[in-house]
Tab-separated table of C-alpha atoms and ligand atoms in Angstrom:
chain	number	residue	atom	x	y	z
A	1	MET	CA	107.046	123.937	119.133
A	2	PRO	CA	108.544	120.707	121.040
A	3	ARG	CA	105.462	119.389	119.209
A	4	TYR	CA	105.647	120.039	116.216
A	5	ALA	CA	108.737	121.540	115.006
A	6	CYS	CA	112.165	119.162	113.744
A	7	ARG	CA	114.711	118.088	116.271
A	8	GLN	CA	117.665	120.316	114.944
A	9	TYR	CA	115.548	123.495	115.120
A	10	LEU	CA	114.667	122.923	118.602
A	11	ASP	CA	117.950	122.080	119.316
A	12	SER	CA	119.269	125.178	118.037
A	13	LEU	CA	116.990	127.480	119.385
A	14	ALA	CA	118.677	127.886	123.009
A	15	ARG	CA	121.349	129.503	120.878
A	16	LEU	CA	119.152	132.554	119.830
A	17	GLY	CA	119.726	133.335	123.531
A	18	ASP	CA	116.910	135.122	125.320
A	19	VAL	CA	113.976	134.460	123.420
A	20	GLU	CA	111.612	136.827	125.801
A	21	ALA	CA	113.591	139.781	124.133
A	22	ILE	CA	114.210	141.833	121.164
A	23	PRO	CA	117.089	140.119	119.058
A	24	ARG	CA	120.803	141.454	119.043
A	25	PHE	CA	121.530	140.672	115.338
A	26	GLU	CA	125.197	141.562	115.833
A	27	GLU	CA	125.657	139.055	118.419
A	28	ILE	CA	123.560	135.979	117.082
A	29	SER	CA	125.297	136.810	113.700
A	30	ALA	CA	128.547	136.901	115.556
A	31	ARG	CA	127.622	132.997	117.218
A	32	LEU	CA	126.436	132.065	113.475
A	33	ARG	CA	129.924	133.039	111.555
A	34	ARG	CA	131.577	130.634	114.319
A	35	SER	CA	129.027	128.153	113.829
A	36	THR	CA	128.260	128.053	110.206
A	37	ARG	CA	129.938	130.944	108.463
A	38	TRP	CA	126.614	132.366	108.361
A	39	GLU	CA	125.624	135.528	109.158
A	40	LEU	CA	122.964	137.806	109.425
A	41	VAL	CA	121.981	141.029	107.176
A	42	ALA	CA	119.201	143.542	108.477
A	43	VAL	CA	117.200	144.660	106.005
A	44	PRO	CA	113.599	146.649	105.980
A	45	GLY	CA	111.123	144.127	103.669
A	46	LEU	CA	110.891	142.181	100.545
A	47	ILE	CA	113.936	143.081	98.595
A	48	PRO	CA	114.937	142.582	94.373
A	49	ASP	CA	115.630	138.649	93.753
A	50	ASP	CA	119.009	139.272	92.376
A	51	VAL	CA	119.997	141.072	96.117
A	52	PHE	CA	118.011	138.295	97.899
A	53	PHE	CA	120.471	135.206	95.849
A	54	ARG	CA	123.546	137.094	95.936
A	55	HIS	CA	122.967	137.244	100.203
A	56	LEU	CA	122.627	133.922	100.754
A	57	ALA	CA	125.398	132.588	98.285
A	58	ASN	CA	127.560	134.262	100.214
A	59	ARG	CA	126.108	132.691	103.612
A	60	ARG	CA	124.169	136.006	104.618
A	61	LEU	CA	120.558	135.762	105.819
A	62	PRO	CA	118.474	138.728	105.165
A	63	VAL	CA	116.313	139.272	107.958
A	64	THR	CA	113.672	142.065	107.897
A	65	ASP	CA	113.387	144.262	111.334
A	66	TRP	CA	109.632	145.365	111.723
A	67	LEU	CA	107.480	142.556	113.593
A	68	HIS	CA	103.403	141.474	112.794
A	69	LYS	CA	100.662	142.912	114.657
A	70	PRO	CA	98.808	140.712	117.292
A	71	GLU	CA	95.945	139.459	115.151
A	72	GLU	CA	98.160	138.247	112.665
A	73	ALA	CA	99.664	135.663	114.418
A	74	ASP	CA	98.478	132.850	112.003
A	75	TYR	CA	99.941	134.570	108.729
A	76	ILE	CA	101.340	136.776	107.347
A	77	VAL	CA	101.556	137.541	103.823
A	78	GLU	CA	105.120	139.480	104.383
A	79	PRO	CA	108.194	137.781	106.291
A	80	ASP	CA	108.416	139.963	109.659
A	81	VAL	CA	111.462	139.806	112.362
A	82	PHE	CA	109.491	137.064	114.016
A	83	HIS	CA	109.483	135.253	110.742
A	84	ASP	CA	112.812	135.631	109.613
A	85	PHE	CA	114.680	135.434	112.874
A	86	PHE	CA	112.972	132.776	115.081
A	87	GLY	CA	111.744	131.285	112.024
A	88	HIS	CA	114.622	131.093	109.751
A	89	VAL	CA	117.384	131.346	111.904
A	90	PRO	CA	117.865	128.603	113.817
A	91	LEU	CA	118.284	126.436	110.897
A	92	LEU	CA	121.488	127.686	110.038
A	93	PHE	CA	123.283	126.208	112.763
A	94	GLU	CA	122.324	122.972	111.230
A	95	PRO	CA	125.459	122.529	108.952
A	96	VAL	CA	123.651	120.601	105.992
A	97	TYR	CA	121.035	122.976	106.108
A	98	ALA	CA	123.332	125.712	106.396
A	99	ASP	CA	124.646	124.509	102.480
A	100	TYR	CA	121.520	123.973	101.081
A	101	LEU	CA	120.643	127.054	101.940
A	102	GLN	CA	123.671	128.982	100.297
A	103	GLU	CA	123.037	126.662	97.142
A	104	TYR	CA	119.700	127.282	97.287
A	105	GLY	CA	121.275	131.378	97.014
A	106	LEU	CA	123.525	130.253	93.915
A	107	GLY	CA	120.760	128.218	92.043
A	108	GLY	CA	118.319	131.483	92.584
A	109	LEU	CA	121.355	133.476	90.440
A	110	LYS	CA	121.454	130.839	88.047
A	111	ALA	CA	117.557	130.570	87.538
A	112	LEU	CA	117.600	134.249	87.190
A	113	GLU	CA	119.427	133.640	83.871
A	114	LEU	CA	117.718	130.661	82.712
A	115	ASP	CA	114.155	133.063	83.082
A	116	ALA	CA	113.267	130.065	85.433
A	117	LEU	CA	112.853	131.818	88.882
A	118	GLY	CA	108.932	130.556	88.914
A	119	ILE	CA	109.998	127.188	88.854
A	120	LEU	CA	113.099	127.466	91.579
A	121	ALA	CA	110.362	129.597	93.680
A	122	ARG	CA	108.345	126.442	94.058
A	123	LEU	CA	111.389	125.060	95.571
A	124	TYR	CA	111.727	127.034	98.410
A	125	TRP	CA	108.489	127.808	98.431
A	126	TYR	CA	108.162	123.367	99.497
A	127	THR	CA	111.695	123.043	101.159
A	128	ILE	CA	112.539	126.207	103.213
A	129	GLU	CA	109.049	127.567	103.569
A	130	PHE	CA	106.644	124.568	104.031
A	131	GLY	CA	108.771	121.368	104.429
A	132	LEU	CA	107.996	118.609	106.362
A	133	VAL	CA	110.870	116.124	107.872
A	134	VAL	CA	109.875	112.500	109.561
A	135	GLU	CA	111.295	111.895	112.460
A	136	ARG	CA	110.870	108.609	114.054
A	137	SER	CA	108.484	110.060	116.304
A	138	GLY	CA	106.505	111.190	113.480
A	139	LEU	CA	106.350	113.978	110.913
A	140	ARG	CA	107.761	117.516	112.073
A	141	ALA	CA	108.127	120.845	110.540
A	142	TYR	CA	111.284	122.493	109.375
A	143	GLY	CA	109.827	125.247	106.978
A	144	THR	CA	110.065	128.685	108.368
A	145	GLY	CA	106.143	129.488	107.384
A	146	LEU	CA	105.047	126.658	109.652
A	147	LEU	CA	107.357	127.017	112.184
A	148	SER	CA	106.511	131.015	112.682
A	149	SER	CA	102.478	130.266	112.374
A	150	LYS	CA	100.491	129.083	115.222
A	151	GLY	CA	98.066	127.510	113.059
A	152	GLU	CA	99.782	126.180	110.328
A	153	LEU	CA	102.489	124.386	112.655
A	154	ALA	CA	99.922	122.252	114.281
A	155	TYR	CA	97.806	121.988	110.980
A	156	CYS	CA	100.178	120.281	108.721
A	157	VAL	CA	100.982	117.580	110.907
A	158	GLU	CA	97.342	116.815	112.774
A	159	SER	CA	94.779	118.122	109.986
A	160	GLN	CA	93.561	114.959	107.724
A	161	SER	CA	93.038	117.556	104.679
A	162	PRO	CA	95.948	118.376	103.359
A	163	ARG	CA	97.968	116.178	100.745
A	164	ARG	CA	101.192	114.936	101.909
A	165	MET	CA	104.040	113.438	99.339
A	166	HIS	CA	107.172	112.309	99.960
A	167	PHE	CA	109.916	114.750	98.206
A	168	ASP	CA	110.045	114.351	94.835
A	169	LEU	CA	112.043	117.310	93.030
A	170	LEU	CA	109.690	117.235	89.644
A	171	ARG	CA	106.538	117.214	91.321
A	172	ILE	CA	107.598	120.383	93.895
A	173	MET	CA	108.917	122.126	90.764
A	174	ARG	CA	105.531	121.348	88.965
A	175	THR	CA	103.144	122.536	91.905
A	176	GLU	CA	101.661	126.204	92.090
A	177	TYR	CA	101.401	127.829	95.882
A	178	ARG	CA	99.688	129.893	97.609
A	179	ILE	CA	100.434	132.497	99.505
A	180	ASP	CA	97.277	133.250	101.399
A	181	ARG	CA	96.318	130.585	103.196
A	182	PHE	CA	97.233	127.157	104.808
A	183	GLN	CA	99.357	124.987	102.542
A	184	ASP	CA	96.972	122.244	100.164
A	185	SER	CA	99.995	119.975	100.150
A	186	TYR	CA	103.541	119.392	101.994
A	187	PHE	CA	106.331	117.684	100.577
A	188	VAL	CA	107.888	115.060	103.151
A	189	ILE	CA	111.831	114.824	103.173
A	190	ASP	CA	114.078	111.699	105.214
A	191	SER	CA	116.849	114.263	106.019
A	192	PHE	CA	118.567	117.138	105.078
A	193	GLU	CA	121.280	115.219	103.357
A	194	GLN	CA	118.222	113.967	100.881
A	195	LEU	CA	117.293	117.251	100.247
A	196	LEU	CA	121.161	118.667	99.909
A	197	ARG	CA	121.367	115.239	97.702
A	198	GLU	CA	118.269	115.944	95.655
A	199	THR	CA	119.196	119.253	94.770
A	200	ARG	CA	121.989	118.808	93.527
A	201	PRO	CA	122.131	118.186	90.029
A	202	ASP	CA	122.245	120.946	87.538
A	203	PHE	CA	118.665	121.996	86.922
A	204	THR	CA	118.798	123.511	83.869
A	205	PRO	CA	117.486	120.469	81.662
A	206	LEU	CA	114.821	119.948	84.182
A	207	TYR	CA	113.876	123.820	83.596
A	208	ALA	CA	113.827	123.323	79.880
A	209	ARG	CA	111.309	120.501	80.676
A	210	LEU	CA	109.390	122.573	82.988
A	211	ALA	CA	108.805	125.008	80.905
A	212	ARG	CA	106.533	123.403	78.393
A	213	LEU	CA	104.692	121.486	80.908
A	214	PRO	CA	101.444	122.486	82.581
A	215	GLY	CA	101.822	123.151	86.377
A	216	TYR	CA	100.203	121.533	88.831
A	217	ALA	CA	97.143	123.206	91.023
A	218	PRO	CA	97.965	123.397	94.768
A	219	ASP	CA	95.549	120.686	95.795
A	220	ALA	CA	95.637	118.260	92.580
A	221	ASP	CA	95.535	114.776	92.902
A	222	VAL	CA	98.234	113.590	90.309
A	223	GLY	CA	98.059	109.954	89.736
A	224	ASP	CA	101.023	108.681	90.751
A	225	ASP	CA	102.328	110.791	93.844
A	226	ALA	CA	103.986	108.905	96.321
A	227	LEU	CA	101.852	109.996	99.302
A	228	PHE	CA	103.361	109.826	102.969
A	229	GLN	CA	101.074	107.063	104.790
A	230	GLY	CA	102.564	107.920	108.041
A	231	VAL	CA	105.101	106.788	110.330
A	232	THR	CA	105.087	102.957	111.111
A	233	GLU	CA	107.499	102.280	114.898
A	234	THR	CA	109.981	99.802	114.584
B	301	LIG	N1	121.487	122.159	91.412
B	301	LIG	C1	120.462	123.292	91.580
B	301	LIG	C2	120.760	123.793	89.974
B	301	LIG	O1	121.680	123.642	89.111
B	301	LIG	C3	121.190	124.254	92.387
B	301	LIG	C4	120.562	124.539	93.479
B	301	LIG	C5	120.440	123.554	94.460
B	301	LIG	C6	119.271	124.987	93.834
B	301	LIG	C7	119.971	123.502	95.582
B	301	LIG	C8	118.284	124.776	94.649
B	301	LIG	C9	118.209	124.147	95.581
B	301	LIG	O2	120.349	125.044	89.636
B	302	FE	FE1	110.641	133.065	105.039
């Protein structure tokens, strides 16, 4: 993690207390409430979309309470407490990220009404779960699916095989994803401020447009993609 996780994540990890121990939700919830007005809600597993979005919209993070088996450390398809707690919670101490996740919840409720959840889910996938951010020292992971994967955390930064593109809202909303293997494509943000700024516009017209356009395969090479070229040291 010191090598691949983003700065804000590493800075906040200490606030989880003893990371070798079983997490105490009440304790962290209280700390989070004081810090960014978020709190944790324990849930047994995946919950219905509208319930999930309503929690986020009210600054409540659903956290599952079961733990994966040792042989599943590289990839689990359903979130467990390791993913939810050690992955999602630390970044909630970051004020801009904290606001983004609430906005996402509000956006989810809206997307449900507009029948556009499939499109919005791609944004969640390519940012909150598998997002990369560029820092002065290079690429770093802020996506929780990356932070909780022993294998993909190094892969997403180091491997030559995946496509890495600069954040592009429309491109993301058209890009399909696979949930059962390492990602073929990643999107790189400059900052959480950029993420919040670029997702602020009303998505209603975008949903209408995208409903008529075909999706891109997870590994698609789309002519005018802005590929991420690495960091030039200054
Ligand atoms: N601007 C989005 C909308 O109109 C809301 C949103 C914000 C969705 C941030 C996701 C992330 O639906
Ligand atoms: Fe997750």
